[in-house]
Amino acid sequence: MKQESVPVQKNQIVDVTFEDLTHDGAGVAKINGFPIFVQRALPGEASKVKIIKVKKNYAFGRLMETVKESPFRVAAPCPIFEQCGGCQMQHMSYGGQLKFKQKQVQDVLERIGGITNVKVHPTFGMDEPWRYRNKAQVPFGEEEGGLIAGFYAERSHRIIDMEACMIQNEKNDEVIKVVKDIAKKYGVRGYDDQKHKGTLRHVVTRHGKKTDELMVVIITKGKELPNKKNIVHEIREAIPNVKSIVQNINPKRTNVIFGDQTEVLWGEEVIYDFIGDIKFAISARSFYQVNPTQTEILYNKTLEYAGLTGHETVIDAYCGIGTISLFLAQKAKHVYGVEIVPEAITDAKNNAKLNNMDNVDFAVGEAEKVIPWWYSQGIRADVIVVDPPRKGCDEALLETIAKMKPERVVYVSCNPATLARDLKYLEGNGFETKEVQPVDMFPHTTHVENVALLEIKN
Ligand code: SAH
C-alpha cells in the first residue's frame, strides 16, 4: 500500500465506517487506505472513534459512539465482558459469530493458501453456546489483605475478583466459590506474583460432562498448605461429586500455572469422561479438549472424513492423550499415534487399555521424526490424521506424507493461517483439498477449529 502520509494523530476524533474484522475480532476501518483497528466494533457500523495509538502503517482507536449499528450487534450478556480478556465477541450475535468464522477461514485459505475452489461449510455452532468449558483455571491473590480469585484484567496481571463466568460450566464455578470460602475461613494467604510470596496460586477444576465427576487441583507455592485436612474434608462435604482432590506445587517465579510435583490429597488421581463411547482418564495436567460437546462433533467429522471401512492403517500425528486415535480405532484395522509429551503417551496407552482396544500403538517423539522413521521401516498409512499445535505441521512431516501417499489426509487445525500454508504445500505435492468444516469449539472468542479433507490426486 502506498501511503502519502499518516492521516490521523493521537487523540483525534474521527468518523469511520468499519469494513471488516481482524482475526482477533477488532473492527477495521480505513481512512484514505490507512487501517484503524478498534476493539468491539463490527463491520458495517459507522462510529466516532478516538485515535489512541499511531504506528507507521496503521493506528488503534477506541470506540466513542456507534452512530449506525450492525444488525449483528447485541448487548454483551456478561457484566465484565469489557474488563476480562477471556471472550472477545460477546457484542456480536452468535449467528453473526458463526458467519464471521466461516468467512475468516475462506479469506485466509485464499490469501495464504491461494485456495479458492474449496467448499468451506457453514460453521458448526452450539445450540446453547454458554457454560461450555469443562475446565476452569482461576488465579488467586490478595486485595487489601483479603483473599480474591477471578481473572486477570485485560493485558495485565491484576486479579479482578469474580464468581461466575458465563462460558464456564456451573459446577466449576461452584467449586471455585466453595474453595475460596473455605480458604478464607482458614486464613490461607493468596499468592502475590510481584513479591513471590503467599500460598495459594491457582485453583484448577475439571468436570467430566458425561460422568459428572469433578477434580479439584489446589496449586500452591510450597508444599505447605495450612489446615490441609480440614480444607479437604470441607470441600468433600460441600461438593459430593468431587472424586479427586490434588495439590500441585509450583515454587517458581513464573506465570506457568502448574509445577512439576503433584500429590493426591484425597480420592483418585484421575477423573473419567466419555467422548462418544470412548472412556478417558483425565489427570490434573493432561491435555483434554475444553468443550466436550463440540469435541464430539469435531471427532465425528474427522471420523467421517477418514472414510474408514475396517481395513485401513491410520496414523494420528500430534495425538495428545490418544483421543482421536481411539475414536478412529473403532473403525480402523490399526492406528499409530505419535505425540511429543511423554506423559500424554502414558495416558494414551492407559486409555487404550481402559477401552480394551488393542489395535493401537503409541510412540513418544516429534511427528516430523517418528513418521519418517516409520516410513523407512515400511509402515504405510491409508489415512493420515494430523492435529498440530498453532504453528502447524513441520515441513519434514508434510514431505513424508507426500512420499507415503495415503488415500486421504484429514487435517484438524486450531489455526486457519497455518492450515492454509500446509494445505498449499500438500496441494503442490499430490493432494487435493475437498472440503473444510469449521467447528466452533470456543463460542464468544475469535478462535475457530477446522477439519479439512484432502484426497490423493490420481
Ligand atoms: N489430537 C489431540 C491433541 C491435539 S493438540 C486432541 O485432540 O486432544 C496438539 C498436540 O501436539 C499436543 O498434545 C502437543 O503436545 C503435541 N505436539 C506439539 N509439537 C509436536 C511435535 N513436533 N510432534 C508431535 N507432537 C507434538
Short mmCIF file of C-alpha atoms and ligand atoms in Angstrom, two decimals:
data_model
loop_
_atom_site.label_atom_id
_atom_site.label_comp_id
_atom_site.label_asym_id
_atom_site.label_seq_id
_atom_site.Cartn_x
_atom_site.Cartn_y
_atom_site.Cartn_z
CA MET A 1 0.00 0.00 0.00
CA LYS A 2 1.42 3.37 -0.96
CA GLN A 3 0.97 5.89 1.80
CA GLU A 4 1.33 9.62 1.24
CA SER A 5 1.27 10.43 4.93
CA VAL A 6 -0.30 9.18 8.12
CA PRO A 7 -3.82 10.63 8.05
CA VAL A 8 -4.55 10.57 11.81
CA GLN A 9 -3.00 11.84 15.02
CA LYS A 10 -3.18 10.61 18.59
CA ASN A 11 -6.30 11.83 20.47
CA GLN A 12 -8.01 12.92 17.27
CA ILE A 13 -11.71 12.02 16.98
CA VAL A 14 -12.66 10.62 13.57
CA ASP A 15 -15.83 9.37 11.89
CA VAL A 16 -15.30 5.97 10.30
CA THR A 17 -17.19 3.06 8.78
CA PHE A 18 -15.99 -0.44 9.56
CA GLU A 19 -15.39 -2.84 6.67
CA ASP A 20 -14.04 -5.97 8.22
CA LEU A 21 -12.82 -7.77 11.34
CA THR A 22 -9.27 -8.85 12.10
CA HIS A 23 -8.60 -12.46 13.10
CA ASP A 24 -8.61 -11.29 16.73
CA GLY A 25 -12.01 -9.67 16.43
CA ALA A 26 -11.16 -5.96 16.14
CA GLY A 27 -13.13 -3.85 13.65
CA VAL A 28 -11.14 -2.48 10.69
CA ALA A 29 -11.94 0.93 9.20
CA LYS A 30 -9.85 2.78 6.62
CA ILE A 31 -9.07 6.46 6.18
CA ASN A 32 -7.52 7.02 2.73
CA GLY A 33 -6.49 3.37 2.77
CA PHE A 34 -4.85 3.68 6.21
CA PRO A 35 -6.25 1.00 8.57
CA ILE A 36 -7.64 1.83 12.01
CA PHE A 37 -8.22 -1.09 14.39
CA VAL A 38 -10.92 -0.73 17.03
CA GLN A 39 -11.96 -3.30 19.63
CA ARG A 40 -15.66 -4.18 19.81
CA ALA A 41 -16.59 -2.51 16.51
CA LEU A 42 -18.42 -4.53 13.85
CA PRO A 43 -18.37 -4.47 10.04
CA GLY A 44 -21.00 -2.14 8.54
CA GLU A 45 -21.04 0.12 11.59
CA ALA A 46 -20.47 3.87 11.38
CA SER A 47 -18.81 5.20 14.52
CA LYS A 48 -16.96 8.01 16.22
CA VAL A 49 -13.54 6.79 17.23
CA LYS A 50 -10.75 8.33 19.29
CA ILE A 51 -7.29 7.53 17.96
CA ILE A 52 -5.22 6.13 20.84
CA LYS A 53 -2.04 4.92 19.17
CA VAL A 54 -0.49 5.71 15.80
CA LYS A 55 2.04 3.48 14.04
CA LYS A 56 3.68 3.88 10.64
CA ASN A 57 1.19 1.77 8.70
CA TYR A 58 -1.85 1.57 10.96
CA ALA A 59 -3.46 3.01 14.10
CA PHE A 60 -5.57 1.87 17.04
CA GLY A 61 -8.72 3.65 18.07
CA ARG A 62 -11.24 3.49 20.90
CA LEU A 63 -14.95 3.35 20.20
CA MET A 64 -16.66 6.57 21.41
CA GLU A 65 -20.09 6.24 19.87
CA THR A 66 -21.74 3.94 17.37
CA VAL A 67 -23.85 6.04 15.02
CA LYS A 68 -25.10 3.20 12.83
CA GLU A 69 -25.24 -0.27 14.35
CA SER A 70 -24.63 -3.63 12.69
CA PRO A 71 -27.66 -5.94 12.61
CA PHE A 72 -25.36 -8.44 14.34
CA ARG A 73 -24.77 -6.16 17.35
CA VAL A 74 -26.13 -7.38 20.68
CA ALA A 75 -25.64 -6.22 24.26
CA ALA A 76 -22.88 -8.42 25.72
CA PRO A 77 -24.64 -10.55 28.35
CA CYS A 78 -21.63 -10.84 30.68
CA PRO A 79 -21.27 -7.85 33.04
CA ILE A 80 -17.45 -8.00 32.95
CA PHE A 81 -17.04 -8.58 29.20
CA GLU A 82 -15.11 -5.35 28.69
CA GLN A 83 -12.64 -5.85 31.56
CA CYS A 84 -11.92 -9.54 31.02
CA GLY A 85 -9.73 -10.79 28.20
CA GLY A 86 -11.43 -14.20 28.07
CA CYS A 87 -14.09 -13.53 25.40
CA GLN A 88 -13.75 -11.07 22.52
CA MET A 89 -17.03 -11.46 20.61
CA GLN A 90 -19.96 -11.20 23.02
CA HIS A 91 -21.06 -7.94 21.37
CA MET A 92 -21.88 -9.91 18.20
CA SER A 93 -24.92 -12.22 17.91
CA TYR A 94 -24.00 -15.90 17.96
CA GLY A 95 -25.24 -16.35 14.38
CA GLY A 96 -23.02 -13.42 13.35
CA GLN A 97 -20.01 -15.01 15.07
CA LEU A 98 -20.50 -18.27 13.17
CA LYS A 99 -20.69 -16.38 9.85
CA PHE A 100 -17.61 -14.33 10.75
CA LYS A 101 -15.64 -17.52 11.50
CA GLN A 102 -16.62 -19.15 8.20
CA LYS A 103 -15.64 -16.03 6.26
CA GLN A 104 -12.38 -15.73 8.13
CA VAL A 105 -11.45 -19.29 7.15
CA GLN A 106 -12.41 -18.67 3.50
CA ASP A 107 -10.39 -15.44 3.40
CA VAL A 108 -7.29 -16.99 4.97
CA LEU A 109 -7.37 -20.05 2.70
CA GLU A 110 -7.45 -17.71 -0.26
CA ARG A 111 -4.90 -15.16 0.99
CA ILE A 112 -2.30 -17.56 2.40
CA GLY A 113 -3.05 -20.82 0.60
CA GLY A 114 -4.22 -19.47 -2.76
CA ILE A 115 -7.17 -21.89 -2.32
CA THR A 116 -10.38 -20.55 -3.86
CA ASN A 117 -12.29 -23.53 -5.19
CA VAL A 118 -12.85 -25.42 -1.94
CA LYS A 119 -16.15 -25.56 -0.13
CA VAL A 120 -15.87 -24.08 3.37
CA HIS A 121 -19.07 -25.21 5.08
CA PRO A 122 -21.06 -23.02 7.49
CA THR A 123 -19.50 -23.21 10.97
CA PHE A 124 -20.95 -25.91 13.22
CA GLY A 125 -22.17 -23.92 16.23
CA MET A 126 -23.62 -24.89 19.60
CA ASP A 127 -27.35 -24.95 20.32
CA GLU A 128 -26.61 -23.48 23.73
CA PRO A 129 -23.31 -21.57 23.38
CA TRP A 130 -22.80 -20.80 27.08
CA ARG A 131 -21.37 -22.65 30.07
CA TYR A 132 -19.45 -24.97 27.75
CA ARG A 133 -15.99 -25.15 29.36
CA ASN A 134 -15.15 -28.27 31.37
CA LYS A 135 -12.01 -26.77 32.93
CA ALA A 136 -11.51 -23.60 34.98
CA GLN A 137 -8.07 -22.23 35.91
CA VAL A 138 -8.54 -19.42 38.36
CA PRO A 139 -5.73 -17.26 39.75
CA PHE A 140 -5.85 -16.44 43.49
CA GLY A 141 -4.35 -13.38 45.15
CA GLU A 142 -4.99 -10.77 47.80
CA GLU A 143 -6.53 -7.35 47.84
CA GLU A 144 -6.32 -5.22 50.98
CA GLY A 145 -5.43 -8.32 52.94
CA GLY A 146 -8.43 -10.35 51.74
CA LEU A 147 -8.30 -13.43 49.52
CA ILE A 148 -9.55 -12.86 45.98
CA ALA A 149 -9.95 -15.14 42.96
CA GLY A 150 -11.09 -14.26 39.49
CA PHE A 151 -9.39 -13.36 36.23
CA TYR A 152 -6.61 -11.12 35.03
CA ALA A 153 -7.73 -7.74 33.72
CA GLU A 154 -7.01 -7.49 30.00
CA ARG A 155 -3.27 -7.29 29.26
CA SER A 156 -2.32 -7.15 32.96
CA HIS A 157 -1.59 -9.28 35.99
CA ARG A 158 -4.09 -7.58 38.25
CA ILE A 159 -6.68 -10.07 39.50
CA ILE A 160 -10.29 -8.95 39.41
CA ASP A 161 -12.38 -10.78 42.00
CA MET A 162 -15.23 -12.68 40.37
CA GLU A 163 -17.56 -15.60 40.98
CA ALA A 164 -19.27 -16.51 37.73
CA CYS A 165 -18.06 -16.98 34.19
CA MET A 166 -20.71 -17.39 31.53
CA ILE A 167 -18.68 -19.75 29.37
CA GLN A 168 -17.73 -21.93 32.33
CA ASN A 169 -19.69 -24.99 33.46
CA GLU A 170 -21.68 -24.02 36.60
CA LYS A 171 -20.14 -26.90 38.54
CA ASN A 172 -16.68 -25.45 38.09
CA ASP A 173 -17.85 -22.01 39.21
CA GLU A 174 -19.36 -23.61 42.29
CA VAL A 175 -16.14 -25.47 43.14
CA ILE A 176 -14.11 -22.27 42.86
CA LYS A 177 -16.52 -20.41 45.13
CA VAL A 178 -16.50 -23.21 47.71
CA VAL A 179 -12.69 -23.43 47.74
CA LYS A 180 -12.43 -19.65 48.01
CA ASP A 181 -14.80 -19.55 51.02
CA ILE A 182 -13.04 -22.44 52.77
CA ALA A 183 -9.59 -20.97 52.13
CA LYS A 184 -10.79 -17.62 53.52
CA LYS A 185 -12.18 -19.33 56.61
CA TYR A 186 -8.80 -20.96 57.32
CA GLY A 187 -6.84 -17.80 56.57
CA VAL A 188 -4.94 -19.23 53.60
CA ARG A 189 -2.84 -16.44 52.03
CA GLY A 190 -3.25 -15.66 48.34
CA TYR A 191 -0.14 -15.58 46.17
CA ASP A 192 1.44 -12.25 45.26
CA ASP A 193 3.23 -12.64 41.93
CA GLN A 194 5.14 -9.35 42.29
CA LYS A 195 6.70 -10.25 45.67
CA HIS A 196 6.60 -14.03 45.01
CA LYS A 197 5.00 -14.52 48.44
CA GLY A 198 1.88 -16.25 49.74
CA THR A 199 0.46 -19.75 49.47
CA LEU A 200 -2.44 -20.27 47.09
CA ARG A 201 -1.61 -19.55 43.43
CA HIS A 202 -4.40 -21.12 41.38
CA VAL A 203 -7.31 -23.48 41.70
CA VAL A 204 -7.99 -25.63 38.65
CA THR A 205 -11.20 -27.63 38.40
CA ARG A 206 -12.16 -30.20 35.81
CA HIS A 207 -15.57 -31.65 35.14
CA GLY A 208 -16.47 -34.82 33.23
CA LYS A 209 -19.55 -33.83 31.26
CA LYS A 210 -20.91 -37.34 30.82
CA THR A 211 -19.86 -38.71 34.24
CA ASP A 212 -20.45 -35.54 36.29
CA GLU A 213 -17.20 -36.23 38.16
CA LEU A 214 -15.17 -33.30 39.45
CA MET A 215 -11.48 -32.80 40.13
CA VAL A 216 -10.07 -30.01 42.29
CA VAL A 217 -6.42 -29.03 41.89
CA ILE A 218 -5.00 -26.68 44.51
CA ILE A 219 -1.80 -25.08 43.28
CA THR A 220 0.46 -23.74 45.98
CA LYS A 221 3.84 -22.04 46.05
CA GLY A 222 5.31 -24.52 48.55
CA LYS A 223 4.44 -27.91 49.99
CA GLU A 224 2.81 -26.21 52.95
CA LEU A 225 -0.96 -25.78 52.93
CA PRO A 226 -2.19 -24.92 56.45
CA ASN A 227 -5.24 -26.89 57.62
CA LYS A 228 -4.94 -29.20 54.63
CA LYS A 229 -7.03 -31.97 56.22
CA ASN A 230 -9.88 -29.65 57.20
CA ILE A 231 -9.87 -27.98 53.81
CA VAL A 232 -10.11 -31.33 52.02
CA HIS A 233 -12.85 -32.51 54.36
CA GLU A 234 -14.91 -29.36 53.86
CA ILE A 235 -14.58 -29.48 50.06
CA ARG A 236 -15.90 -33.06 50.11
CA GLU A 237 -18.79 -32.11 52.40
CA ALA A 238 -19.77 -29.18 50.20
CA ILE A 239 -19.47 -30.94 46.82
CA PRO A 240 -20.30 -34.65 46.83
CA ASN A 241 -19.39 -35.12 43.13
CA VAL A 242 -15.74 -34.39 43.81
CA LYS A 243 -13.82 -37.58 43.02
CA SER A 244 -10.30 -36.23 43.18
CA ILE A 245 -8.56 -33.54 45.20
CA VAL A 246 -4.92 -32.96 44.39
CA GLN A 247 -2.26 -30.45 45.31
CA ASN A 248 0.25 -29.26 42.77
CA ILE A 249 3.34 -27.40 43.92
CA ASN A 250 4.78 -24.64 41.81
CA PRO A 251 7.67 -22.89 43.61
CA LYS A 252 8.84 -20.95 40.54
CA ARG A 253 8.54 -17.28 39.73
CA THR A 254 6.58 -17.84 36.54
CA ASN A 255 3.16 -17.35 35.02
CA VAL A 256 3.04 -21.03 34.03
CA ILE A 257 0.23 -22.44 36.16
CA PHE A 258 1.46 -25.92 37.06
CA GLY A 259 4.63 -27.03 38.81
CA ASP A 260 6.25 -30.44 38.41
CA GLN A 261 5.08 -32.01 41.66
CA THR A 262 1.54 -33.32 42.10
CA GLU A 263 0.19 -35.11 45.18
CA VAL A 264 -3.21 -36.71 45.66
CA LEU A 265 -4.80 -35.29 48.83
CA TRP A 266 -7.93 -37.36 48.61
CA GLY A 267 -9.68 -39.77 46.22
CA GLU A 268 -8.39 -40.78 42.83
CA GLU A 269 -5.58 -39.41 40.73
CA VAL A 270 -7.91 -39.05 37.74
CA ILE A 271 -11.50 -38.40 36.83
CA TYR A 272 -13.24 -40.04 33.88
CA ASP A 273 -15.23 -38.74 30.94
CA PHE A 274 -16.56 -40.10 27.66
CA ILE A 275 -16.33 -38.74 24.13
CA GLY A 276 -18.88 -40.76 22.18
CA ASP A 277 -18.46 -44.31 23.51
CA ILE A 278 -14.80 -43.96 24.41
CA LYS A 279 -13.83 -43.51 28.05
CA PHE A 280 -10.93 -41.28 29.03
CA ALA A 281 -8.99 -40.87 32.25
CA ILE A 282 -8.05 -37.24 32.84
CA SER A 283 -5.34 -36.28 35.30
CA ALA A 284 -4.55 -32.83 36.70
CA ARG A 285 -2.19 -31.91 33.89
CA SER A 286 -3.45 -33.92 30.91
CA PHE A 287 -4.46 -32.07 27.78
CA TYR A 288 -8.15 -32.64 27.18
CA GLN A 289 -10.34 -30.55 24.88
CA VAL A 290 -12.28 -27.98 26.94
CA ASN A 291 -15.57 -28.06 25.03
CA PRO A 292 -16.80 -31.66 25.23
CA THR A 293 -19.98 -31.12 23.17
CA GLN A 294 -18.12 -29.66 20.20
CA THR A 295 -15.21 -32.09 20.58
CA GLU A 296 -17.56 -34.95 19.86
CA ILE A 297 -18.82 -33.13 16.75
CA LEU A 298 -15.25 -32.42 15.62
CA TYR A 299 -14.13 -36.03 16.11
CA ASN A 300 -17.21 -37.41 14.35
CA LYS A 301 -16.42 -35.22 11.36
CA THR A 302 -12.81 -36.39 11.48
CA LEU A 303 -14.01 -39.99 11.50
CA GLU A 304 -16.40 -39.33 8.61
CA TYR A 305 -13.63 -37.68 6.54
CA ALA A 306 -11.30 -40.60 7.31
CA GLY A 307 -13.80 -42.81 5.44
CA LEU A 308 -12.82 -45.98 7.31
CA THR A 309 -14.18 -49.42 6.45
CA GLY A 310 -12.23 -51.53 8.95
CA HIS A 311 -9.30 -52.42 6.69
CA GLU A 312 -7.23 -49.26 6.96
CA THR A 313 -3.94 -48.48 8.62
CA VAL A 314 -4.15 -44.98 10.09
CA ILE A 315 -1.58 -42.57 11.52
CA ASP A 316 -2.71 -39.97 14.07
CA ALA A 317 0.00 -37.31 14.32
CA TYR A 318 0.04 -34.98 17.36
CA CYS A 319 -2.25 -37.41 19.17
CA GLY A 320 -2.16 -35.97 22.73
CA ILE A 321 -3.76 -38.49 25.11
CA GLY A 322 -4.97 -40.54 22.15
CA THR A 323 -8.47 -39.12 21.88
CA ILE A 324 -8.65 -39.05 18.07
CA SER A 325 -6.59 -42.25 17.76
CA LEU A 326 -9.07 -44.23 19.86
CA PHE A 327 -12.02 -42.66 18.11
CA LEU A 328 -10.56 -43.82 14.77
CA ALA A 329 -9.53 -47.23 16.13
CA GLN A 330 -13.23 -48.09 16.48
CA LYS A 331 -13.39 -48.29 12.67
CA ALA A 332 -9.79 -48.94 11.52
CA LYS A 333 -7.60 -52.03 11.27
CA HIS A 334 -4.73 -50.37 13.07
CA VAL A 335 -3.89 -46.88 14.35
CA TYR A 336 -0.44 -45.48 15.11
CA GLY A 337 -0.42 -42.37 17.32
CA VAL A 338 2.56 -40.07 17.90
CA GLU A 339 2.95 -37.24 20.38
CA ILE A 340 5.87 -35.27 21.84
CA VAL A 341 4.81 -35.18 25.53
CA PRO A 342 5.73 -38.47 27.28
CA GLU A 343 3.02 -38.15 30.00
CA ALA A 344 0.37 -37.78 27.29
CA ILE A 345 1.51 -41.04 25.68
CA THR A 346 1.33 -42.78 29.08
CA ASP A 347 -2.27 -41.51 29.32
CA ALA A 348 -2.96 -42.61 25.73
CA LYS A 349 -1.75 -46.17 26.44
CA ASN A 350 -3.84 -46.32 29.62
CA ASN A 351 -6.86 -45.03 27.72
CA ALA A 352 -6.45 -47.77 25.11
CA LYS A 353 -6.42 -50.37 27.92
CA LEU A 354 -9.39 -48.75 29.63
CA ASN A 355 -11.39 -49.31 26.44
CA ASN A 356 -9.95 -52.78 25.71
CA MET A 357 -8.58 -51.58 22.39
CA ASP A 358 -5.51 -53.41 21.15
CA ASN A 359 -5.34 -52.17 17.57
CA VAL A 360 -3.42 -49.01 18.53
CA ASP A 361 0.26 -48.26 19.11
CA PHE A 362 1.57 -45.05 20.59
CA ALA A 363 5.04 -43.55 20.27
CA VAL A 364 6.70 -40.60 22.02
CA GLY A 365 8.55 -38.19 19.77
CA GLU A 366 8.34 -35.45 17.21
CA ALA A 367 5.86 -36.33 14.46
CA GLU A 368 8.35 -34.99 11.88
CA LYS A 369 10.99 -37.51 13.06
CA VAL A 370 8.90 -40.53 14.08
CA ILE A 371 6.74 -40.71 10.95
CA PRO A 372 9.70 -40.59 8.52
CA TRP A 373 11.23 -43.37 10.61
CA TRP A 374 8.03 -45.43 10.39
CA TYR A 375 8.12 -44.83 6.65
CA SER A 376 11.70 -46.13 6.47
CA GLN A 377 10.51 -49.25 8.36
CA GLY A 378 7.89 -49.94 5.69
CA ILE A 379 4.82 -48.63 7.51
CA ARG A 380 2.30 -47.21 5.05
CA ALA A 381 -0.91 -45.48 6.11
CA ASP A 382 -4.12 -45.39 4.11
CA VAL A 383 -5.25 -42.38 6.08
CA ILE A 384 -3.18 -39.80 7.96
CA VAL A 385 -4.80 -37.51 10.51
CA VAL A 386 -2.85 -34.51 11.80
CA ASP A 387 -3.90 -32.22 14.65
CA PRO A 388 -0.87 -29.96 15.19
CA PRO A 389 -0.46 -27.04 17.63
CA ARG A 390 -0.90 -23.47 16.37
CA LYS A 391 2.36 -23.40 14.43
CA GLY A 392 1.09 -26.16 12.11
CA CYS A 393 2.99 -29.13 10.67
CA ASP A 394 6.73 -29.26 10.24
CA GLU A 395 7.70 -29.44 6.57
CA ALA A 396 9.58 -32.70 7.13
CA LEU A 397 6.28 -34.29 8.12
CA LEU A 398 4.46 -32.90 5.07
CA GLU A 399 7.27 -34.23 2.88
CA THR A 400 6.84 -37.72 4.34
CA ILE A 401 3.07 -37.54 3.85
CA ALA A 402 3.67 -36.70 0.19
CA LYS A 403 6.00 -39.70 -0.11
CA MET A 404 3.73 -42.09 1.76
CA LYS A 405 0.77 -41.16 -0.46
CA PRO A 406 -2.15 -42.07 1.81
CA GLU A 407 -5.53 -42.02 0.08
CA ARG A 408 -6.75 -39.36 2.46
CA VAL A 409 -5.34 -36.77 4.80
CA VAL A 410 -7.60 -35.32 7.46
CA TYR A 411 -6.19 -32.09 8.84
CA VAL A 412 -7.60 -30.89 12.19
CA SER A 413 -6.43 -27.34 12.84
CA CYS A 414 -6.73 -24.70 15.55
CA ASN A 415 -5.10 -22.03 13.38
CA PRO A 416 -6.52 -21.21 9.93
CA ALA A 417 -3.30 -19.44 8.84
CA THR A 418 -1.02 -22.46 9.27
CA LEU A 419 -3.76 -24.73 7.91
CA ALA A 420 -3.78 -22.63 4.72
CA ARG A 421 0.01 -22.75 4.46
CA ASP A 422 0.12 -26.54 4.92
CA LEU A 423 -2.78 -27.19 2.52
CA LYS A 424 -0.90 -25.18 -0.08
CA TYR A 425 2.13 -27.45 0.37
CA LEU A 426 0.03 -30.63 0.13
CA GLU A 427 -1.86 -29.28 -2.91
CA GLY A 428 1.51 -28.72 -4.59
CA ASN A 429 2.58 -32.28 -3.72
CA GLY A 430 -0.09 -34.61 -4.99
CA PHE A 431 -3.17 -33.87 -2.87
CA GLU A 432 -6.41 -32.04 -3.46
CA THR A 433 -8.40 -30.28 -0.73
CA LYS A 434 -12.00 -31.46 -0.95
CA GLU A 435 -13.79 -29.56 1.79
CA VAL A 436 -13.27 -27.71 5.05
CA GLN A 437 -15.60 -27.80 8.05
CA PRO A 438 -15.19 -25.05 10.68
CA VAL A 439 -16.32 -26.10 14.17
CA ASP A 440 -16.98 -23.57 16.91
CA MET A 441 -15.12 -25.01 19.89
CA PHE A 442 -14.87 -21.64 21.67
CA PRO A 443 -18.07 -19.58 21.30
CA HIS A 444 -17.66 -15.83 22.04
CA THR A 445 -13.93 -15.95 21.37
CA THR A 446 -12.28 -15.45 17.99
CA HIS A 447 -10.82 -18.97 17.88
CA VAL A 448 -12.01 -21.35 15.21
CA GLU A 449 -11.18 -25.01 14.78
CA ASN A 450 -11.31 -26.63 11.33
CA VAL A 451 -11.23 -30.06 9.87
CA ALA A 452 -10.15 -30.37 6.24
CA LEU A 453 -10.35 -33.38 3.94
CA LEU A 454 -7.66 -33.96 1.33
CA GLU A 455 -7.52 -36.78 -1.19
CA ILE A 456 -4.67 -38.03 -3.28
CA LYS A 457 -4.84 -36.98 -6.94
CA ASN A 458 -4.85 -39.81 -9.43
N1 SAH B 1 -5.19 -34.65 18.99
C1 SAH B 1 -5.18 -34.29 20.39
C2 SAH B 1 -4.18 -33.18 20.76
C3 SAH B 1 -4.04 -32.03 19.82
S1 SAH B 1 -3.14 -30.65 20.48
C4 SAH B 1 -6.58 -33.95 20.86
O1 SAH B 1 -7.49 -33.73 20.06
O2 SAH B 1 -6.80 -33.94 22.05
C5 SAH B 1 -1.57 -30.81 19.68
C6 SAH B 1 -0.65 -31.82 20.33
O3 SAH B 1 0.57 -31.83 19.60
C7 SAH B 1 -0.27 -31.51 21.77
O4 SAH B 1 -0.57 -32.62 22.56
C8 SAH B 1 1.26 -31.28 21.71
O5 SAH B 1 1.93 -31.75 22.86
C9 SAH B 1 1.65 -32.08 20.50
N2 SAH B 1 2.88 -31.68 19.78
C10 SAH B 1 3.43 -30.46 19.63
N3 SAH B 1 4.50 -30.50 18.82
C11 SAH B 1 4.64 -31.80 18.42
C12 SAH B 1 5.54 -32.46 17.54
N4 SAH B 1 6.52 -31.82 16.91
N5 SAH B 1 5.38 -33.80 17.35
C13 SAH B 1 4.38 -34.47 17.97
N6 SAH B 1 3.50 -33.88 18.81
C14 SAH B 1 3.62 -32.56 19.04
#
